PDB file of C-alpha atoms in Angstrom:
ATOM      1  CA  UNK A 644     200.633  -5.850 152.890  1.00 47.00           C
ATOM      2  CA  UNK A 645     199.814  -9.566 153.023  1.00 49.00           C
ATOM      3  CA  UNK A 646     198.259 -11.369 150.521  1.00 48.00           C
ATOM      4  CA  UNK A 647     194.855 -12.074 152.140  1.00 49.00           C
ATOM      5  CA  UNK A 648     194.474  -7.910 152.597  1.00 51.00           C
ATOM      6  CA  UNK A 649     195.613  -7.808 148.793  1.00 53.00           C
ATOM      7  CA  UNK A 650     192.833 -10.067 147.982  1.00 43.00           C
ATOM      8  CA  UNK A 651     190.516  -8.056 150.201  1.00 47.00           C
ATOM      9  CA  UNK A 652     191.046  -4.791 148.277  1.00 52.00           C
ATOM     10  CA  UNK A 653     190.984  -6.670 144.492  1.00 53.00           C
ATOM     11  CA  UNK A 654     188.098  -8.096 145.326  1.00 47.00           C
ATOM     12  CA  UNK A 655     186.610  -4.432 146.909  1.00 54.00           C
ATOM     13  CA  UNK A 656     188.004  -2.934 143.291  1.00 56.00           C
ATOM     14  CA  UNK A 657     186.071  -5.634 141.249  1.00 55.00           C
ATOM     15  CA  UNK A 658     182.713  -4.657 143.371  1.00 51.00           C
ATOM     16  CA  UNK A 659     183.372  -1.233 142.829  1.00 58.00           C
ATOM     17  CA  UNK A 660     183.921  -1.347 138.801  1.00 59.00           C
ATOM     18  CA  UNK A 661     181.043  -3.863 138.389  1.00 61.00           C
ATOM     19  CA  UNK A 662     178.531  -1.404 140.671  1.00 61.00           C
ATOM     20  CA  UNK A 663     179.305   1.382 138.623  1.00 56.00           C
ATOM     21  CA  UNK A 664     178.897  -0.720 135.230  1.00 56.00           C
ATOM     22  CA  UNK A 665     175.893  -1.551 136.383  1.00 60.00           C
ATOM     23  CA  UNK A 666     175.277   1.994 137.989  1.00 52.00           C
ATOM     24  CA  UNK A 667     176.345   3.173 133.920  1.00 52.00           C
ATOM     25  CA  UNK A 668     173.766   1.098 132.605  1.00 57.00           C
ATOM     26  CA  UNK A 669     171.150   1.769 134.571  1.00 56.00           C
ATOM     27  CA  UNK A 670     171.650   5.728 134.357  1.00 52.00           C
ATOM     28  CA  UNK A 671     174.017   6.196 131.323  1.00 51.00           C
ATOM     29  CA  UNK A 672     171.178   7.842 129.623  1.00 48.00           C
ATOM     30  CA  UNK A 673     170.661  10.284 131.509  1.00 53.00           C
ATOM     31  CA  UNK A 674     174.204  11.559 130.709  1.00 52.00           C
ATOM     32  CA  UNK A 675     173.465  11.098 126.733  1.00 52.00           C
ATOM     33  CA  UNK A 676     170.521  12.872 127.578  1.00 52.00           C
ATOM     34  CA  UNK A 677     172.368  15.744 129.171  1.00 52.00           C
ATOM     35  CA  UNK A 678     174.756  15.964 126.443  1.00 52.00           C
ATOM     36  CA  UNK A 679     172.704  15.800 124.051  1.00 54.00           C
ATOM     37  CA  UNK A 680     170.631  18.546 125.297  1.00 60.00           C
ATOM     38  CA  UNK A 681     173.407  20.725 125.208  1.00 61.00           C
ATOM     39  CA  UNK A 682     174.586  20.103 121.605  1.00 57.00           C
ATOM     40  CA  UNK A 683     171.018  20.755 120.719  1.00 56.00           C
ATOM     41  CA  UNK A 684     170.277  23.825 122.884  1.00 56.00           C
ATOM     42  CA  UNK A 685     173.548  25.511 120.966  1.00 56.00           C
ATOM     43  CA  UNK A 686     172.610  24.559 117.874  1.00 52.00           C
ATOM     44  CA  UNK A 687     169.177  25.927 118.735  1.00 46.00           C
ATOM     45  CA  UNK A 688     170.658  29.186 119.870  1.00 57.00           C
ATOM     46  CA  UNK A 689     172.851  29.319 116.811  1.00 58.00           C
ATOM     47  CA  UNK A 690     169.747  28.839 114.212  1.00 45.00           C
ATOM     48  CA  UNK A 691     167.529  31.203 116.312  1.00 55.00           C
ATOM     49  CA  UNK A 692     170.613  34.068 116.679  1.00 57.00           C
ATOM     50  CA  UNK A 693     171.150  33.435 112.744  1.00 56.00           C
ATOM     51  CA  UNK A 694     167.385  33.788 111.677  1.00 57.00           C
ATOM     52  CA  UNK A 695     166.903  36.571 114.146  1.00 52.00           C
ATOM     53  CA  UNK A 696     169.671  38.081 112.134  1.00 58.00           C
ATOM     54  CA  UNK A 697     168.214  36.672 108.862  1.00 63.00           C
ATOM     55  CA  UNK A 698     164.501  38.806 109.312  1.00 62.00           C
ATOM     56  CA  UNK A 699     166.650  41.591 110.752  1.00 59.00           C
ATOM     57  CA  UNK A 700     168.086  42.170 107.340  1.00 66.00           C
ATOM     58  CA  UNK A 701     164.960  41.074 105.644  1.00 71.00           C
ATOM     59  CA  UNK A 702     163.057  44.142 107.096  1.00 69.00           C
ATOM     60  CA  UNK A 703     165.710  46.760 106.532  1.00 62.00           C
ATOM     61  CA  UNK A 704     165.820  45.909 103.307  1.00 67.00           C
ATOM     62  CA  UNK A 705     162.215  46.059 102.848  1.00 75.00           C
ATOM     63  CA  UNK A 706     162.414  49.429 104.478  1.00 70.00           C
ATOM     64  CA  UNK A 707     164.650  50.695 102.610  1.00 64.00           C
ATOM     65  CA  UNK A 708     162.864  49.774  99.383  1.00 73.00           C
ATOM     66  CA  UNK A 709     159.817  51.110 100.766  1.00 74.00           C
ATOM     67  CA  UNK A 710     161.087  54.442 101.565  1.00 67.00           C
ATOM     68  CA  UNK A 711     162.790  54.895  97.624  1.00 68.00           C
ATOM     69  CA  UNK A 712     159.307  55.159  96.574  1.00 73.00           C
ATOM     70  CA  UNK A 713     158.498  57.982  94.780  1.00 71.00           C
ATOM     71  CA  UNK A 714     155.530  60.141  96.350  1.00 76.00           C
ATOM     72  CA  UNK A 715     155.019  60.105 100.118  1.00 74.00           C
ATOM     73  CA  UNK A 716     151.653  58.433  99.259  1.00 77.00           C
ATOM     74  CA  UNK A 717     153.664  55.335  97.637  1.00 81.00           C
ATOM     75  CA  UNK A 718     156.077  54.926 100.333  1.00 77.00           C
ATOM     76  CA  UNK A 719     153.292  54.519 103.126  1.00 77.00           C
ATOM     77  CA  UNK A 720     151.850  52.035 101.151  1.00 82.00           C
ATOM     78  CA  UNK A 721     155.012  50.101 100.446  1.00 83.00           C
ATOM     79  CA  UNK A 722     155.733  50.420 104.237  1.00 79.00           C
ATOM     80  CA  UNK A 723     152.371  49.120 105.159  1.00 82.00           C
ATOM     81  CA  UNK A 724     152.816  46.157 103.527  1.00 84.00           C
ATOM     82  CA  UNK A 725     156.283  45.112 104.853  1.00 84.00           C
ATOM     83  CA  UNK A 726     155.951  41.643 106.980  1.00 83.00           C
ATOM     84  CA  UNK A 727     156.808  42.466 110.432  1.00 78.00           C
ATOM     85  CA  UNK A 728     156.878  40.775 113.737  1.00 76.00           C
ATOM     86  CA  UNK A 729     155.719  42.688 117.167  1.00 68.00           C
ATOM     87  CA  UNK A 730     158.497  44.533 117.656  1.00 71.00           C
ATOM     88  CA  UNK A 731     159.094  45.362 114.021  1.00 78.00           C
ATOM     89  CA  UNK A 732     155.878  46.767 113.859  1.00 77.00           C
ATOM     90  CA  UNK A 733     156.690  49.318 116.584  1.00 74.00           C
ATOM     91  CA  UNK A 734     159.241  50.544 114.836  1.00 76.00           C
ATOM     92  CA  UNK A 735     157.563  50.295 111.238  1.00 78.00           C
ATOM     93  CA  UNK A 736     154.862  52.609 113.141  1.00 76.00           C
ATOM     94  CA  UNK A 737     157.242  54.993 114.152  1.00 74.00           C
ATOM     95  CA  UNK A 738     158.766  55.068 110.779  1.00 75.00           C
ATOM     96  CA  UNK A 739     155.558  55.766 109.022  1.00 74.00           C
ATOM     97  CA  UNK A 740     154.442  58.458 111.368  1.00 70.00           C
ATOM     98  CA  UNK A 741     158.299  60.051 110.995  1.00 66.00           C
ATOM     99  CA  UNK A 742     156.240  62.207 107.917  1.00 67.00           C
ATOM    100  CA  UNK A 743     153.840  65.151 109.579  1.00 69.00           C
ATOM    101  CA  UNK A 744     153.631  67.776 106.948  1.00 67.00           C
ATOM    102  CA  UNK A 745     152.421  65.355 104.452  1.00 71.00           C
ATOM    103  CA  UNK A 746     149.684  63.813 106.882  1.00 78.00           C
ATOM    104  CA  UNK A 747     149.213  65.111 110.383  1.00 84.00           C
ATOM    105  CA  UNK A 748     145.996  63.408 110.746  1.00 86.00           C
ATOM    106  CA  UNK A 749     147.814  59.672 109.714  1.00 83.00           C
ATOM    107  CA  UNK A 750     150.713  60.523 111.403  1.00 84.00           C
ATOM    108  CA  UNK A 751     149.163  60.785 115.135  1.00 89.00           C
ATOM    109  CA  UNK A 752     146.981  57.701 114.360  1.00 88.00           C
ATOM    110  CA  UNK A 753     149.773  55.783 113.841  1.00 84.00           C
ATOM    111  CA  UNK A 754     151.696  57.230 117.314  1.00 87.00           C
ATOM    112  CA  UNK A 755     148.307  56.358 118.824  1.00 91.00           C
ATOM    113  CA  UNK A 756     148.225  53.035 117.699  1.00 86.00           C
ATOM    114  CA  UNK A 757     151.683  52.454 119.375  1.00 85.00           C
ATOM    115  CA  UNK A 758     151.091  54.130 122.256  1.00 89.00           C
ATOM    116  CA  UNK A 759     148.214  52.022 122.817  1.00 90.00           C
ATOM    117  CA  UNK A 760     149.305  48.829 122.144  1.00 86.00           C
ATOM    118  CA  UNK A 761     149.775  47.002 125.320  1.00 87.00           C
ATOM    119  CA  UNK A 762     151.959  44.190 123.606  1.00 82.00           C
ATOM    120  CA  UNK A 763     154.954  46.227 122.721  1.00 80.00           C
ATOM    121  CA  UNK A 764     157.697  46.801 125.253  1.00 81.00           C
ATOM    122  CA  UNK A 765     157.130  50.079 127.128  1.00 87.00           C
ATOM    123  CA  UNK A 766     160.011  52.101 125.064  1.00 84.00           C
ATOM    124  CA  UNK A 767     158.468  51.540 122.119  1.00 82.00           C
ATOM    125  CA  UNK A 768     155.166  53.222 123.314  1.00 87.00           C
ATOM    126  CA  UNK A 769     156.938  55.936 125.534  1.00 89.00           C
ATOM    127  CA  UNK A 770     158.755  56.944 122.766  1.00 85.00           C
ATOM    128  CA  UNK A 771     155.257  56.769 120.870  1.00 87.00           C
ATOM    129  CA  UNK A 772     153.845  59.475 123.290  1.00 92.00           C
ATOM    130  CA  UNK A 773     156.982  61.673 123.159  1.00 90.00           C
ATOM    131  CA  UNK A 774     156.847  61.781 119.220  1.00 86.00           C
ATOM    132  CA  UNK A 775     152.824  62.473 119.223  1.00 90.00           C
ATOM    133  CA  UNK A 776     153.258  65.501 121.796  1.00 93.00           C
ATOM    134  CA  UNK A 777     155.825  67.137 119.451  1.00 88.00           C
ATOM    135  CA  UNK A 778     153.974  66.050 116.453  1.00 87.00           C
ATOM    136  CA  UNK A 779     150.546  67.811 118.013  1.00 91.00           C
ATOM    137  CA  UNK A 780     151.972  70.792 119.063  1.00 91.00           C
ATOM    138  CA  UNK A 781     149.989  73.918 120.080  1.00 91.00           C
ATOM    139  CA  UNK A 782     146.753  71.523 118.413  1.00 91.00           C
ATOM    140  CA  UNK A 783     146.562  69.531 121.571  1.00 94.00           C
ATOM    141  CA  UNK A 784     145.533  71.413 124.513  1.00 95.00           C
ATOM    142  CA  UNK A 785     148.267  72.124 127.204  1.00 96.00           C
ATOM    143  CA  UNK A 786     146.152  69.797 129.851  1.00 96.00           C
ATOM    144  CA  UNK A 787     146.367  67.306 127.421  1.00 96.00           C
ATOM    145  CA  UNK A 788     149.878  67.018 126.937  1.00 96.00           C
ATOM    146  CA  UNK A 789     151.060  67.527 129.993  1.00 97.00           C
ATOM    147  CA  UNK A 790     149.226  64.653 131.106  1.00 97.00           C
ATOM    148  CA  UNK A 791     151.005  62.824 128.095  1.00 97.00           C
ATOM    149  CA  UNK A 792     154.448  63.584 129.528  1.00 97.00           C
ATOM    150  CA  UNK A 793     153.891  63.270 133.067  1.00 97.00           C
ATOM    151  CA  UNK A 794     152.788  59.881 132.047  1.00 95.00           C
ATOM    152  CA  UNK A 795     156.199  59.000 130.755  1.00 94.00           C
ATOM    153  CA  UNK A 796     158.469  61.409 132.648  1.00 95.00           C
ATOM    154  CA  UNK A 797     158.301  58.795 135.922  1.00 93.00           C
ATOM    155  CA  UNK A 798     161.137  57.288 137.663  1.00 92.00           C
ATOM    156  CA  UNK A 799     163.180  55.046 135.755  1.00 90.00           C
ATOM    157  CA  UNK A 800     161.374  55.689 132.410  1.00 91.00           C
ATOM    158  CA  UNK A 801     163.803  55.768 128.661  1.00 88.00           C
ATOM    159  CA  UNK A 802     162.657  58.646 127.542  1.00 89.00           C
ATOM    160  CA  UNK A 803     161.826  60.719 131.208  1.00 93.00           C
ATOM    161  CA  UNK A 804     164.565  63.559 130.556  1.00 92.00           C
ATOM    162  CA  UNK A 805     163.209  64.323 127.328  1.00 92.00           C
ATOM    163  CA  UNK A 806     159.736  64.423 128.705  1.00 94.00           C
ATOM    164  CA  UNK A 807     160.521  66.886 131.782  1.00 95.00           C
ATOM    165  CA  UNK A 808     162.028  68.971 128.835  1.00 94.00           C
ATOM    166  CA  UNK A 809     159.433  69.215 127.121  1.00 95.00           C
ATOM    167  CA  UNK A 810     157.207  69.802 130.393  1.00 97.00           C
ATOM    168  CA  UNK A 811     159.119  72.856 131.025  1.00 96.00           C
ATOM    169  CA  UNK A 812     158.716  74.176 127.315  1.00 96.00           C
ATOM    170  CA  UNK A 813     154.782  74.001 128.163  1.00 96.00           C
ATOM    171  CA  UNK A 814     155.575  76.243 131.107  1.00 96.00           C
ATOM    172  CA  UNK A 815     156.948  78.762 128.619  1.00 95.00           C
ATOM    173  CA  UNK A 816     153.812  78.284 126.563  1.00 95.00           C
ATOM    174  CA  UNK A 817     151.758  78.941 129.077  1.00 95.00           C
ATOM    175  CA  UNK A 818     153.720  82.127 130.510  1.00 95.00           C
ATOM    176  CA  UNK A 819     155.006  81.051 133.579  1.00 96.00           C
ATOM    177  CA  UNK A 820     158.856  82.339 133.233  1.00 94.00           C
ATOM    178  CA  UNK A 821     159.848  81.718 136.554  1.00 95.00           C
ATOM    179  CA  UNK A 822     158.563  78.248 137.137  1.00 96.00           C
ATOM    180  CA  UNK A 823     159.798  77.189 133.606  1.00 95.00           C
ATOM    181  CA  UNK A 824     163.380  78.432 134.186  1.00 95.00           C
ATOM    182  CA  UNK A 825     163.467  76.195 137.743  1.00 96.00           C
ATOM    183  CA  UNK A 826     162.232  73.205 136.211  1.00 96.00           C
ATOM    184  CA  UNK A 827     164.619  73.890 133.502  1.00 95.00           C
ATOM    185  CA  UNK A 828     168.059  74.551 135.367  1.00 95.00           C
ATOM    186  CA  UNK A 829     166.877  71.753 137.393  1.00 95.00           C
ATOM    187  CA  UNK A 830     167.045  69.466 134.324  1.00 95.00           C
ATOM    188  CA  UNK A 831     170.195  70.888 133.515  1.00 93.00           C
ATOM    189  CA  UNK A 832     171.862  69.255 136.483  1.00 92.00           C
ATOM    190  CA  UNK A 833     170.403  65.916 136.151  1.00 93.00           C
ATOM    191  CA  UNK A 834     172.962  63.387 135.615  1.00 91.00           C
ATOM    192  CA  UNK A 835     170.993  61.580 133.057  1.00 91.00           C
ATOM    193  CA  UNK A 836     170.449  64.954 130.629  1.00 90.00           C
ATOM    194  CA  UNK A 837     173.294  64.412 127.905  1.00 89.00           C
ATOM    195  CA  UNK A 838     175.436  67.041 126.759  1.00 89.00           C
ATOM    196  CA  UNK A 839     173.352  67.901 123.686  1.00 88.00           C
ATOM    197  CA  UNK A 840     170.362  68.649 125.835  1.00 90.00           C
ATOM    198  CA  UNK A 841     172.459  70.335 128.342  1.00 92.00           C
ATOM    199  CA  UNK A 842     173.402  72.441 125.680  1.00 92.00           C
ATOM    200  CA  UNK A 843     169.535  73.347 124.398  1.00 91.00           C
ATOM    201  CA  UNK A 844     168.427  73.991 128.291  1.00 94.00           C
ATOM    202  CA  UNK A 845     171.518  76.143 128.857  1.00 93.00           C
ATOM    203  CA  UNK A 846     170.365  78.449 125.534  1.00 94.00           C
ATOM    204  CA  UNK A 847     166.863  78.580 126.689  1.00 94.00           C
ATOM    205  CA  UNK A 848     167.154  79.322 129.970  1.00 94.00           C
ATOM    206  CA  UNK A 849     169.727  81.905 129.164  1.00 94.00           C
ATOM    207  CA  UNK A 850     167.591  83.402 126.448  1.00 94.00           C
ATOM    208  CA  UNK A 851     164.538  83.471 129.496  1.00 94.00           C
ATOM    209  CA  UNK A 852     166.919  85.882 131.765  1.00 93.00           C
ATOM    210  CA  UNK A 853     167.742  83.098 133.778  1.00 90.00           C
ATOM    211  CA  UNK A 854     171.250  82.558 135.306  1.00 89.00           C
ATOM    212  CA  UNK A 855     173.446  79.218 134.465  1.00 89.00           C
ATOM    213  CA  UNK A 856     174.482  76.882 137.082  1.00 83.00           C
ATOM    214  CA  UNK A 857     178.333  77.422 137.625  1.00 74.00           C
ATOM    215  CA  UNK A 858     179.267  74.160 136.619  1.00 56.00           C
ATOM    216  CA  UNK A 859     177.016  73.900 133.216  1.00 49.00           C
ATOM    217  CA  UNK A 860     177.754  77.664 132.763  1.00 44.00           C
ATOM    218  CA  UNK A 861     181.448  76.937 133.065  1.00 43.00           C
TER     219      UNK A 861
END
């Protein structure tokens, strides 16, 4: 190469190192910027992860303590006055109403309240409705909870195996055998029913006169 092209490209080298000091100057910040937004969204993530984990504990504990409590009476109190967050109360809720035989009345105003609270994620409130149909019994009116379950025994729904279930056991309440052992083994061979409530259709619908599907019956 002669020496007039190696001038040339020195020269084209300097220009390029001075435009991108200049170019660093100008917009270097936004890199800091960038940078330091990451550091600080980890750390941010680690402190929020940690005192997630922090009031996690914090509540068990005070749930815990709540529930040594001598007389039922005491340990609704103590319960009642554990600091909770939304989702914490949900739970706390359930908790409280986990106690029929003491207090039937208290214990389906408290499912109520869950089930009725619009700010709590829908599992929380399905699970709610499923706890106050069992907890009601043959004291709610069959129209009544069937329209309970049906609500949460939809497509796609946590608790919608458990529901149809319980559906079907409503069928037996209200004498209708036949229908109640179809909607039954039909349960039986959905592929979300777990083994455990495979195993409780399969002895009711035997103990109806009803005849297993091979492949449970196997």
């Amino acid at each position: 190469m002669s020496n007039p092209d190696s001038f040339i490209d020195e020269v084209t080298e300097e220009v390029r190192r001075d435009r991108l000091f200049r170019l660093f100057r100008k917009y270097g910040w936004i890199g800091v910027v960038v940078i330091l937004g990451l550091v600080g969204g980890t750390a941010w993530t680690e402190w929020s992860k940690s005192r997630a984990e922090s009031r996690a504990q914090a509540f068990g504990d005070a749930v815990i303590d709540a529930l040594d409590q001598g007389t039922p009476q005491e340990r609704r109190e103590a319960l009642a006055a554990v600091p909770t967050d939304a989702g914490q109360s949900a739970l706390l809720g359930l908790i409280m109403a986990s106690d029929p035989a003491e207090d039937k009345a208290a214990t389906l105003a408290a499912l109520d309240k869950v089930a009725n609270d619009a700010s709590l994620p829908p599992a929380y409130r399905d699970l709610a409705v499923l706890r106050r149909v069992l907890v009601a019994g043959a004291d709610a009116p069959v129209a009544d909870r069937r329209t309970a379950l049906e609500g949460i025994a939809g497509p796609g729904r946590p608790y919608r195996v458990l529901a149809e279930e319980q559906l079907g056991y409503l069928l037996i309440e209200e004498g209708k055998k036949d229908d109640a052992i179809a909607a039954l083994t039909a349960l039986l061979q959905d592929q979300d029913a777990s083994g455990s409530l495979r195993a409780r259709l399969g002895q009711v619908v035997t103990a109806l006169g009803g005849t297993l599907p091979e492949a449970t019956g196997g």
